[in-house]
Tab-separated table of C-alpha atoms in Angstrom:
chain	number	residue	atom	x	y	z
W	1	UNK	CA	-17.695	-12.617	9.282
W	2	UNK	CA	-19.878	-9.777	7.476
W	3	UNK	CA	-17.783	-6.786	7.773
W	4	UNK	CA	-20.247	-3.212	7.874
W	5	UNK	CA	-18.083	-0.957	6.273
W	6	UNK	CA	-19.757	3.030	7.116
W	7	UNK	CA	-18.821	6.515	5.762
W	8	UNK	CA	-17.640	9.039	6.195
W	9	UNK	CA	-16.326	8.617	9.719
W	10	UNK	CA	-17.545	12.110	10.693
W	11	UNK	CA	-20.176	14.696	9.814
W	12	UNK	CA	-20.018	18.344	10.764
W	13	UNK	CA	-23.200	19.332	10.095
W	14	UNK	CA	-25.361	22.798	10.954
W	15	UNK	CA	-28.661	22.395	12.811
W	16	UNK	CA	-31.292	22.247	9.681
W	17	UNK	CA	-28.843	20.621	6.959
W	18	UNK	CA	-29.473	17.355	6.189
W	19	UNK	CA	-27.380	14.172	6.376
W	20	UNK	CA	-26.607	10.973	5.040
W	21	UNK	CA	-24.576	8.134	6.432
W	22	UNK	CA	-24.144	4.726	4.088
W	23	UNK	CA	-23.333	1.565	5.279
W	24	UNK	CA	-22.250	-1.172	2.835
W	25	UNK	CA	-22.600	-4.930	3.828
W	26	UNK	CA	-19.353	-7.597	2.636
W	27	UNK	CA	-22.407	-9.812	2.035
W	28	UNK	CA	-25.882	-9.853	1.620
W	29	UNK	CA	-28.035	-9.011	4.930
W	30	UNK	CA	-31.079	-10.726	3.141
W	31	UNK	CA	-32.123	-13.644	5.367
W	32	UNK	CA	-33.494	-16.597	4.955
W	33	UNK	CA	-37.062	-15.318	6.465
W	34	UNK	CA	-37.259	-12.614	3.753
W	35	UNK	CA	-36.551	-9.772	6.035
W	36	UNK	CA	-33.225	-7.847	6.213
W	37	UNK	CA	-31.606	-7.343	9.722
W	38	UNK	CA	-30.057	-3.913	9.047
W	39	UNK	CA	-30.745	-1.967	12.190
W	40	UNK	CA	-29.097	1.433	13.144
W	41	UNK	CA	-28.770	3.296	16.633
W	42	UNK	CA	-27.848	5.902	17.801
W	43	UNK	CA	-25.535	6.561	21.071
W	44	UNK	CA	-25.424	10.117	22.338
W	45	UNK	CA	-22.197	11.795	23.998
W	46	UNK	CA	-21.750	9.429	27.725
W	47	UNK	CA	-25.390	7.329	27.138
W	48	UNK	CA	-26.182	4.027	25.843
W	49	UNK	CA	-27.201	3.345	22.503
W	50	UNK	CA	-30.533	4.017	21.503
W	51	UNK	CA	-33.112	2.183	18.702
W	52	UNK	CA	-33.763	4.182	15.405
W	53	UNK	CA	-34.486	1.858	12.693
W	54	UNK	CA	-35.189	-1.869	12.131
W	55	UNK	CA	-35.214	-4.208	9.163
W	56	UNK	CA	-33.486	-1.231	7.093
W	57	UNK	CA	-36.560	1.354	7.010
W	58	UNK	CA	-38.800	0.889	10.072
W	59	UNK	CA	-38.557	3.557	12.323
W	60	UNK	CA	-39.463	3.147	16.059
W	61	UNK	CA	-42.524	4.914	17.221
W	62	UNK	CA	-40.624	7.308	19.322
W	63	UNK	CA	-38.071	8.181	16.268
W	64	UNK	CA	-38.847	11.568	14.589
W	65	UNK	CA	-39.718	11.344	11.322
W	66	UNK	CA	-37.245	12.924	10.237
W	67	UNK	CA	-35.127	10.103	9.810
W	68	UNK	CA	-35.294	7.632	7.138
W	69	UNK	CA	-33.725	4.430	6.259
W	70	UNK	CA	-33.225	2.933	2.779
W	71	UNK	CA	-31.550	0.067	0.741
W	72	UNK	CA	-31.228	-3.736	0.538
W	73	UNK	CA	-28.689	-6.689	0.206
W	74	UNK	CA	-25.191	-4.687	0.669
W	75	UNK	CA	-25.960	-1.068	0.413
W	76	UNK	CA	-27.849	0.913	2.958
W	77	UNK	CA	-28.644	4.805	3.957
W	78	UNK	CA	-29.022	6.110	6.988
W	79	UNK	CA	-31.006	9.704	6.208
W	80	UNK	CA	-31.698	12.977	8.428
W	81	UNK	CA	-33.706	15.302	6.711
W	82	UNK	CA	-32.527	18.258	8.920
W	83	UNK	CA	-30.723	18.347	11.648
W	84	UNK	CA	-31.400	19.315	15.118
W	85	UNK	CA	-28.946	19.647	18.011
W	86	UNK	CA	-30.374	16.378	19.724
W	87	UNK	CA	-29.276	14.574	17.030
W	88	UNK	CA	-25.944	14.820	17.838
W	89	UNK	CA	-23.661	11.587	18.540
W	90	UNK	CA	-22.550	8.760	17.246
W	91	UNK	CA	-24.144	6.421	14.901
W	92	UNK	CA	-23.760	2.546	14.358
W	93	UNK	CA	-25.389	0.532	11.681
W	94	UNK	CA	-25.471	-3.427	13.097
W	95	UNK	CA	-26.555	-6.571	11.011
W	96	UNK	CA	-28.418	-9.353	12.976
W	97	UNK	CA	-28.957	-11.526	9.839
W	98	UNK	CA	-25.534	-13.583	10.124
W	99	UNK	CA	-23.631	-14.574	13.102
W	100	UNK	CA	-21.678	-13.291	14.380
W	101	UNK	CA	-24.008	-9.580	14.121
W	102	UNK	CA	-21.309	-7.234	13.465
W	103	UNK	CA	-21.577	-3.547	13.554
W	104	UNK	CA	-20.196	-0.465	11.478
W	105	UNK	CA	-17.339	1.503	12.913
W	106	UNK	CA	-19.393	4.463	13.529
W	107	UNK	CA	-20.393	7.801	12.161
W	108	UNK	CA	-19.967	10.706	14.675
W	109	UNK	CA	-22.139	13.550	13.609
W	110	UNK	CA	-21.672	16.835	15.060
W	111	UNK	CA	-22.643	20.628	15.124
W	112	UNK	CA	-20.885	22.690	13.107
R	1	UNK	CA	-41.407	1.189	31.315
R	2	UNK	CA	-39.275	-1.553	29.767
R	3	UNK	CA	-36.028	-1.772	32.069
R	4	UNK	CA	-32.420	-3.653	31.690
R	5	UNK	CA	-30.513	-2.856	34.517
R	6	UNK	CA	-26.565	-4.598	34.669
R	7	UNK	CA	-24.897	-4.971	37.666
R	8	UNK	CA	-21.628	-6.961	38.375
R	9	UNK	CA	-18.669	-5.090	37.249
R	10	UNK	CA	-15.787	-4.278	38.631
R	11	UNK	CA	-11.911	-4.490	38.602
R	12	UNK	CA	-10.409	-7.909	37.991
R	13	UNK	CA	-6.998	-9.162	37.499
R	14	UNK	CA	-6.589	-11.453	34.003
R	15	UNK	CA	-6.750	-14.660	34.075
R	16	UNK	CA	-9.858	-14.294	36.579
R	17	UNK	CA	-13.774	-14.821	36.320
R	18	UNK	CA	-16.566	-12.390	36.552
R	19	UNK	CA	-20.516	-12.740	36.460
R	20	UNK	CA	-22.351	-9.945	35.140
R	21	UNK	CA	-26.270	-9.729	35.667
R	22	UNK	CA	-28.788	-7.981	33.829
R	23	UNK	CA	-32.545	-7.259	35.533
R	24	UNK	CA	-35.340	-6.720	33.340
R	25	UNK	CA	-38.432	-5.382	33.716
R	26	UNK	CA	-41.671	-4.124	32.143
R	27	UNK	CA	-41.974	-7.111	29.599
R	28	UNK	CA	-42.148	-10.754	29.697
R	29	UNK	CA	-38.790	-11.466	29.608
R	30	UNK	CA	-39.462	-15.224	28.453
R	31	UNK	CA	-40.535	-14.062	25.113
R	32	UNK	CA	-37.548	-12.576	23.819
R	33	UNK	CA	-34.119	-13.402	22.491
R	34	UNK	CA	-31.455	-11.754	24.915
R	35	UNK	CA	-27.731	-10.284	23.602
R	36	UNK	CA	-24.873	-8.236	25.209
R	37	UNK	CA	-23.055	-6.103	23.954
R	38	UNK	CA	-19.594	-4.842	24.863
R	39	UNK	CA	-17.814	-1.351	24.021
R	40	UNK	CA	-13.987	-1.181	24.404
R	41	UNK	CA	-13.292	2.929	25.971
R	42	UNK	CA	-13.296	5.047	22.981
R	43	UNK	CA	-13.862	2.414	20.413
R	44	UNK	CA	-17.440	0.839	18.592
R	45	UNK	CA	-19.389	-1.943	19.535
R	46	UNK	CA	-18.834	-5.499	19.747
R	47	UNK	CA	-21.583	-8.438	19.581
R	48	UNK	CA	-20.440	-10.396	22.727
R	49	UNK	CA	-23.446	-13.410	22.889
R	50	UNK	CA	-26.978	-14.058	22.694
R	51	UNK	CA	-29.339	-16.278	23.813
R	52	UNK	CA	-32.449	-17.457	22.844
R	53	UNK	CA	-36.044	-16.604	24.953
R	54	UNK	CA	-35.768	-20.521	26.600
R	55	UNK	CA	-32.279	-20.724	26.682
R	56	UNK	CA	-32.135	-23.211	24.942
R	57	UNK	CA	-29.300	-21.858	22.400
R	58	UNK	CA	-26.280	-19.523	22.806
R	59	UNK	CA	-24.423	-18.338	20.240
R	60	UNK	CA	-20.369	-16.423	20.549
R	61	UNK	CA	-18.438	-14.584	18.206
R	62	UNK	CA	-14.646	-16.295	18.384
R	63	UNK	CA	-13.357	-13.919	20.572
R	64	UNK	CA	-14.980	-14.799	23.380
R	65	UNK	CA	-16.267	-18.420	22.831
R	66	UNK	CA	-15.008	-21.095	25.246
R	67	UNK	CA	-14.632	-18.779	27.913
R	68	UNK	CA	-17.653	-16.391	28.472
R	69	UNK	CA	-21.339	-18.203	28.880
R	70	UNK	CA	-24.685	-16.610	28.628
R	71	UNK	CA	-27.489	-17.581	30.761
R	72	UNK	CA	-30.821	-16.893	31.657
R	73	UNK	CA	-33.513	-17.484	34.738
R	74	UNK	CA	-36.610	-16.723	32.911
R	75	UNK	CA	-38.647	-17.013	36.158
R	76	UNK	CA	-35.773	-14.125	38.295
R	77	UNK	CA	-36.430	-12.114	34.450
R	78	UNK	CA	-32.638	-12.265	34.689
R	79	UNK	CA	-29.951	-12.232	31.904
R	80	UNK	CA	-26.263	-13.472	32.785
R	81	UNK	CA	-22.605	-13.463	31.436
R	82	UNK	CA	-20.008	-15.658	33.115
R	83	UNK	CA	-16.722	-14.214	31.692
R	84	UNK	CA	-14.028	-16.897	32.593
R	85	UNK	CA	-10.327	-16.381	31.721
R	86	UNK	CA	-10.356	-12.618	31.102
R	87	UNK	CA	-8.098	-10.294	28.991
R	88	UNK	CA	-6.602	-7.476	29.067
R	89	UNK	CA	-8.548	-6.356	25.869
R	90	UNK	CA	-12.085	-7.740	27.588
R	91	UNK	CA	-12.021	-4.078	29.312
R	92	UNK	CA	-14.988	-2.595	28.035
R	93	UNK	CA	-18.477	-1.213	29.197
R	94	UNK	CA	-20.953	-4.675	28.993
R	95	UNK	CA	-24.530	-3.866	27.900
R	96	UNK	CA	-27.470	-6.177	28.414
R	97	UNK	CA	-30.209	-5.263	25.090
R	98	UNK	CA	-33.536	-6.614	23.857
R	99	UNK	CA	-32.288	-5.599	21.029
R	100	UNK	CA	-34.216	-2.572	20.350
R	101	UNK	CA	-33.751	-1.612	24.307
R	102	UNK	CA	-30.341	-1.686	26.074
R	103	UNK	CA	-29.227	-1.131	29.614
R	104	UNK	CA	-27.500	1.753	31.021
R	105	UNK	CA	-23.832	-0.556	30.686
R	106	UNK	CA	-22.063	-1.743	33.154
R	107	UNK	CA	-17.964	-1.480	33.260
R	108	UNK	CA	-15.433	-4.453	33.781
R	109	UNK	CA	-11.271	-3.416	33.782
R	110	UNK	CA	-9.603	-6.417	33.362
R	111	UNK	CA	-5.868	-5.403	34.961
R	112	UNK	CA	-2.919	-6.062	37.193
């Protein structure tokens, strides 16, 4: 199985620093197709995870820009320009290029 | 507006079977691959099975193979997950996802 390793665990953060979670891959998450299945969401204190990014760097429409995903094969950044108070939670990076998908143990950013 | 909505969980002692269901709405749900998701309380996520837009594939991690099966009634837009055999450490809160959308989550306790 691909193990998603993710630091650092947690991130105490004010609102308007930025942040940077990584997210390294025990193989590579380049498929077959071309396209790398690195995805990351986000799941807010007591809600369901939401979509940010797909295929490592493609943000959803409703995603602020001020998020940004980068890397390829093992390596991978999750990126928040500056936080804001709604971006508070926990994040998961999740490969759907091998089965079985397997996600990253989770980066809990909060306010400092 | 693009719905998943689970139903189905519940209390259950091991050993003994539960069906989740998962409604969708506000898509065809024929087109698209289908996945849940579980979440043990307080811990990360956990790719549980998916199934292809026919049904005409499933795939499992180990941990559940052999005793959960996903489903689908393309013409209900319905997802399912018969859990057969449960554990102790199947407690968790079950999503039903797209993918890039994800239900609200719906809890099974597996206990005496």
């Amino acid at each position: 199985d691909v193990v998603m390793t993710q630091t650092p665990v947690s991130l105490s953060l004010a609102i308007g620093q930025p942040a940077s979670i990584s997210c390294k891959s025990s193989q590579s998450l380049l498929g077959t197709s071309g396209k790398t299945f690195l995805n990351w969401i986000l799941q807010r204190p007591g809600q369901s995870p939401k979509r940010l990014i797909y295929q490592v760097s493609k943000l959803y429409s409703e995603v602020p820009d001020r998020f940004s995903g980068s890397g390829s094969e093992t390596e991978f950044t999750l990126k928040i320009s500056r936080v804001e108070a709604e971006d508070l939670g926990v994040y998961y990076c999740w490969q759907g290029t091998h089965f079985p998908q397997t996600f990253g143990g989770g980066t809990k950013l909060e306010l400092k | 507006e693009v719905q998943l909505v689970e139903s189905g969980g519940g209390l259950v002692q091991p050993g003994r079977s539960l069906k989740l269901s998962c409604v969708a709405s506000g898509f065809t749900f024929n087109n698209y691959w289908m996945t849940w998701i579980r979440q043990a309380p307080g811990k990360g996520l956990e790719w549980v099975a998916s199934i292809t837009n026919t049904g005409g594939s499933t795939y499992y991690p180990d941990s559940v193979k052999g005793r959960f099966t996903i489903s689908r009634d393309n013409a209900k837009s319905t997802l399912y997950l018969q859990m057969n055999s449960l554990r102790s450490e199947d407690t968790a809160t079950y999503y039903c996802t797209r993918g890039e959308v994800w239900g609200q989550g719906v809890m099974v306790t597996v206990s005496s």
